Amino acid sequence: MRRLLAPRLIALFVLGWALFSFPLIQLWDREASLFGLPLLPLGLFFVWAVLIGVLAWLMERDP
Amino acid sequence: MTRKILIADDEPNIVISLEYLMKREGYEVLVARDGEEALAMIAEHEPDLLLLDAMMPKKTGFEVLQAVRGQQSAMKIIMLTAKGRDTDIEKGRALGADDYVVKPFSTRELVDRVGRLLGLSADDNPE
Amino acid sequence: MNLPISLVIGISFAYLALLFAIAWYGDRRAAQGRSIIASPWVYALSIAVYCTAWTYFGSVGRASVEGVWFLPIYLGPMLAMILAWVVIRKMVRIAKNYRITSVADFIASRYGKSPLIAGLVTLITVVGIVPYIALQLKAISAGYGLLIGPAETGLVEAPPAWWQDSTLYLALALAGFIILFGTRHLDMTERHEGMVAAIAFESIVKLMAFLAVGLFVTYWMFDGLGDLFGRAMADESLARLLRFDHGGSQHVYSQWFALILLAMLSVLFLPRQFQVMVVENVDERHLKRAAWVFPLYLFLINLFVLPIALAGLIHFGPGQANPDLFVLSLPLAEEAMALALFVFIGGLSAATGMVIVESIAVSTMICNDLVMPALLKTRRFRQRAGGDLTRLLKTIRRIAIVALLLLGYLYFYLAGEAYALVSIGLISFAAVAQFAPAALGGMYWKGATASGVLAGLAVGFGFWVYTLMLPSIAKSGWMTTDFVEYGAFGLAWLKPEALLGLEGLDPITHSLFWSLFGNIAVFIGVSLISRPTAREASQALLFVDVFERAGGREPVFWQGRARAEDLLALSERFLGPDAARELFVEHARSIGSNSPDRMPADARLVQRVETRLAGTIGSASARVMVASAVDEEPLELDDVLRILDEASQLRAYSRALEDKSRSLEQATEELKAANEQLKSLDRLKDDFMSSVTHELRTPLTSIRALTEMMRDEPDMPTSQRREFLDIMVAETERLSRLVGQVLDLARIEAGHAEWHNSDVDMHSVVMQAVGSIGSRFEDKGAELKVQGSRSAKPLRADADRLVQVMLNLLSNALKVIPDQGGRVEIDLRDEEAGVTVTVSDNGPGISQAEQREVFDKFRQVGDRDQHREGTGLGLPISRQIIEHFGGRMWVESEPGHGATFGFYLPRG
């Protein structure tokens, strides 16, 4: 388990970096809204929350 | 008064021999084929002496011994065993057997011991 | 409407007093060994010192001008914390092992404990961090002004003369406060438990306050997020804040990237972050939780930034109020005075938290890495041998704290009003980012050299000064802006914000690119062409391979002669007599000596003293002091390799020893198991012998008794005599059968049995057995049925033995079937792989417990009468025979419904 933790974290880091960078970040950048909220901030906060969730899961399940 | 002897053994041929021997010596003979039957007959007939085989089905001789010695009883007990191991003899004595005879036994010796335990000398044999 | 000055100042001081109480309590508990900060939650909250007044006030300001662009400063730490367990844990481990107490020390220690590098890093830090401290002062001062002042909007007014400026007194008050609880004692590892507790508390306060104002604005002043965003999206000037590219710049994504990178590096190397994350770390496992709790904290504190910014713009109208102070001016506009005060206290938390940790961290660096080396150079200081220097160290740090805050005030006074909060913060970030190549490179690349670091830092810092610092000063009006607009010496390619004609980037991205690019390129380039000194090489090994040296058997890179008295005297000077004594006793215990006075002054002791001193005066200064107190032989590169070799041999030796003892242990276990097995075999043999004895004695008993009775009774009736003689014959037969079977079994078990193998047809084996026992079934009136056919292929086996098995099974069955209506069925199933034979009876059956024992020797099952001729060896022998031919034998039975014995024999 512990041996796999570092590669998993690095993979998550790369994924997070990609999600917050061009060109993926451009996907949110449009004049649209969801539940009355603008898409771009909503998307950024959504990705952020998912990253925290996955990170917490990875960290807490490792003994 | 005729003394009652209960023979408790599961080997029919040994029972036949003992029964013949004890009857010949003038005792009244009862026979039990296993431990439970032995206990039942002790309670019912109150024999004066028990010839008890160590290895029996349902209840072993040791278990019978334990059960009998738990009660107040003047009954004498001679253990018969085919396993001449010292530990068995020790165990029998500790559980309150009065005497011990190893199979195959000498008939004369057995008769002597039975007589001694019942307080009879060879002379006043009721025969 | 405003609040009375006395109330604001009174509450502020009360709050600071509360902080002091928490810190005092934390220190007291630490002294008692009952730490209140030994929790991953407290650790995570203390890391949230990252959120300063810059976050608290500046994020809203930035969001109201540039929309979502306030976010990269928090997304960077989010990404950095994903790797916390990999990178920060390594920093923590290194810092703990070598008592490293600051970023400067960390980098200098890695590169051969170079005082030059330590000094340069400290210098860059001080220059870079002063604007940041100014920012905090500016934020508190502006907030204070808004609370008590006449204007509701917080727009800039002319600053007062410095002696009338409350900000100056604020700075001095803070300095006094920090001195009170930051430098009261010189700790063993420069840890400040009380401070950490106070900082964690401040993190809670600032988050609560910010969420409170966010909820107030969103749900009290407006009808929730939908209403707020709906109105913003309807207004074109506000809607652009919700989009990415509002400037039309082609480099918008590289700016975004640059800001994330900048924040990612800053969260690692800002002095205060290094202090709380690395130096103050209690247990490196706390990183596991902090790694996600800290990003979660950032997430929460940023949730309402956009709503507040939009609300401020909608409420006041663009340009009508200072957006940096929206968090205060919005509640004030609604006359929510208590909330405004709470928000001000939250801002005070954010600002004081940063100033406290930053100034403690930087004052340590100034003392250890700038002042100490200078002092050590002066002859007078060195010659004044003896004397406790701990008070001097404290004094230096206190002066450094006051100086830092005054510098911050100076910057605020001179340049503060020209810039928004965020711009000031980013200037500091860009300076600190210069440490990343040296520190990260040093942790993972053994080839990095001190020359590379010095050159890289100089270049990076130079670019930073020229492209960011100087223009910021110029724009504040203290220098001519000519060089910014036309380039130095009028050369356009030297324009600081468009170097070599690189235009289109914003100043931060532009500066970050040039400084980091130059830094990294020179760092790597010079490292590759320069050779490391022996000490650099040895430190490189200790840093890069820190996780491989767990277990305390690390190599000691020191050679020479030393005297314990000299080392003790040296320790006393810097640690105080008590701590020095304790250090020596501790070392004596660790090497198994009971007297600290008669210890060899070997390399390990020298190293221990040096490491301990490093915790107090920094590794570079500690190196200089130790070198002056002992008689050292210079360390050559060959020596480093030799020492490393010895250490690894030692490690290999101890590993071999461990292996040996493990295999010995294993052998012992195996021997024990074998012994147990022998014992149980012995018991089995005893049991077997005792069973055999019993089985032999039983028939002998009858025979002897009957013989003696016939002897003693010559006139026994003939009929009686005949009966007895019949019994004797039967018992004699039983005896000989028993002896035969015991011998048979013994032969089979010992492998001495003779097997006459031939091609066997199982059907004819069955029929042969049936033929020989059939008459006994007829005698008992029992039915014997055979099912199954003659098989196509023969088996290779001993036919007589198989007949023996069949006869055993059949005679057992015959014994148990009832006298009337007895029935036995033999079933023969012939398959390609082998033959299965089953013998089923309609006897009483065998209970589950007895089924398990039925193949044991002398284990006769059921009523004794039914198997008078049985020996208790038939089934064990049968099973041995079947198993000899590779088959298996089993029994199935349901009590009351008969039993089925079966065996399977494979073909071939």
Short mmCIF file of N, CA and C in Angstrom, two decimals, chain C residues 36 105 116 130 146 159 189 254 280 338 345 358 366 389 406 462 515 521 577 614 690 705 708 715 862-863 883 899:
data_model
loop_
_atom_site.label_atom_id
_atom_site.label_comp_id
_atom_site.label_asym_id
_atom_site.label_seq_id
_atom_site.Cartn_x
_atom_site.Cartn_y
_atom_site.Cartn_z
N ILE C 36 -0.21 20.59 23.40
CA ILE C 36 -1.58 20.76 22.88
C ILE C 36 -1.58 20.89 21.36
N ASP C 105 18.95 28.01 6.35
CA ASP C 105 19.74 26.94 6.93
C ASP C 105 19.62 25.66 6.11
N LEU C 116 28.08 31.56 3.08
CA LEU C 116 27.80 32.49 2.00
C LEU C 116 26.38 32.30 1.48
N VAL C 130 9.95 42.10 3.25
CA VAL C 130 9.57 43.41 3.84
C VAL C 130 8.28 43.97 3.23
N LEU C 146 -11.01 52.66 8.43
CA LEU C 146 -12.39 52.59 7.95
C LEU C 146 -13.37 52.48 9.11
N PRO C 159 -1.60 60.38 3.55
CA PRO C 159 -1.13 59.77 4.80
C PRO C 159 -0.71 60.86 5.78
N THR C 189 14.99 22.71 19.37
CA THR C 189 14.90 22.63 17.91
C THR C 189 14.28 23.90 17.37
N SER C 254 -0.61 31.58 -20.00
CA SER C 254 0.71 31.49 -19.37
C SER C 254 0.73 32.29 -18.07
N GLU C 280 8.12 23.41 12.86
CA GLU C 280 7.22 23.19 13.99
C GLU C 280 6.49 21.85 13.92
N ALA C 338 -21.49 45.06 15.02
CA ALA C 338 -20.85 43.92 15.70
C ALA C 338 -20.14 43.05 14.66
N ILE C 345 -11.55 41.95 13.55
CA ILE C 345 -10.72 41.05 14.37
C ILE C 345 -10.21 39.89 13.51
N GLU C 358 6.26 35.08 10.51
CA GLU C 358 7.27 35.53 9.56
C GLU C 358 8.44 36.20 10.29
N ILE C 366 18.16 36.00 10.31
CA ILE C 366 19.06 37.15 10.39
C ILE C 366 20.13 36.91 11.45
N LEU C 389 26.51 32.68 25.85
CA LEU C 389 26.11 33.55 24.74
C LEU C 389 24.61 33.51 24.47
N LEU C 406 10.00 47.66 11.58
CA LEU C 406 10.23 49.05 11.20
C LEU C 406 10.48 49.17 9.70
N GLY C 462 18.85 38.96 -9.07
CA GLY C 462 19.15 40.13 -9.90
C GLY C 462 18.00 40.44 -10.84
N SER C 515 13.40 35.48 -14.02
CA SER C 515 14.20 35.17 -12.83
C SER C 515 14.32 33.65 -12.63
N ALA C 521 18.62 27.83 -15.09
CA ALA C 521 19.63 27.56 -16.12
C ALA C 521 21.04 27.69 -15.54
N PRO C 577 24.72 26.11 30.44
CA PRO C 577 25.37 24.97 31.09
C PRO C 577 24.45 23.76 31.26
N ALA C 614 23.68 23.56 15.64
CA ALA C 614 23.02 24.02 14.42
C ALA C 614 21.59 24.44 14.72
N SER C 690 -0.03 -49.70 23.78
CA SER C 690 -0.94 -49.96 24.88
C SER C 690 -2.23 -50.60 24.36
N ALA C 705 -8.12 -67.88 32.52
CA ALA C 705 -9.10 -68.14 33.57
C ALA C 705 -9.77 -69.50 33.37
N GLU C 708 -7.32 -72.43 34.06
CA GLU C 708 -7.07 -72.64 35.47
C GLU C 708 -8.27 -73.29 36.16
N ASP C 715 -13.38 -82.51 38.18
CA ASP C 715 -14.67 -83.17 37.94
C ASP C 715 -15.71 -82.25 37.31
N GLY C 862 -19.54 -48.83 17.57
CA GLY C 862 -20.80 -49.51 17.79
C GLY C 862 -20.72 -50.46 18.98
N ASP C 863 -21.69 -51.32 19.05
CA ASP C 863 -21.80 -52.23 20.18
C ASP C 863 -20.72 -53.30 20.11
N GLU C 883 -4.59 -46.71 -0.05
CA GLU C 883 -3.71 -45.55 -0.23
C GLU C 883 -2.38 -45.95 -0.85
N ALA C 899 -24.87 -47.41 6.56
CA ALA C 899 -23.59 -46.75 6.27
C ALA C 899 -23.07 -47.22 4.93
#
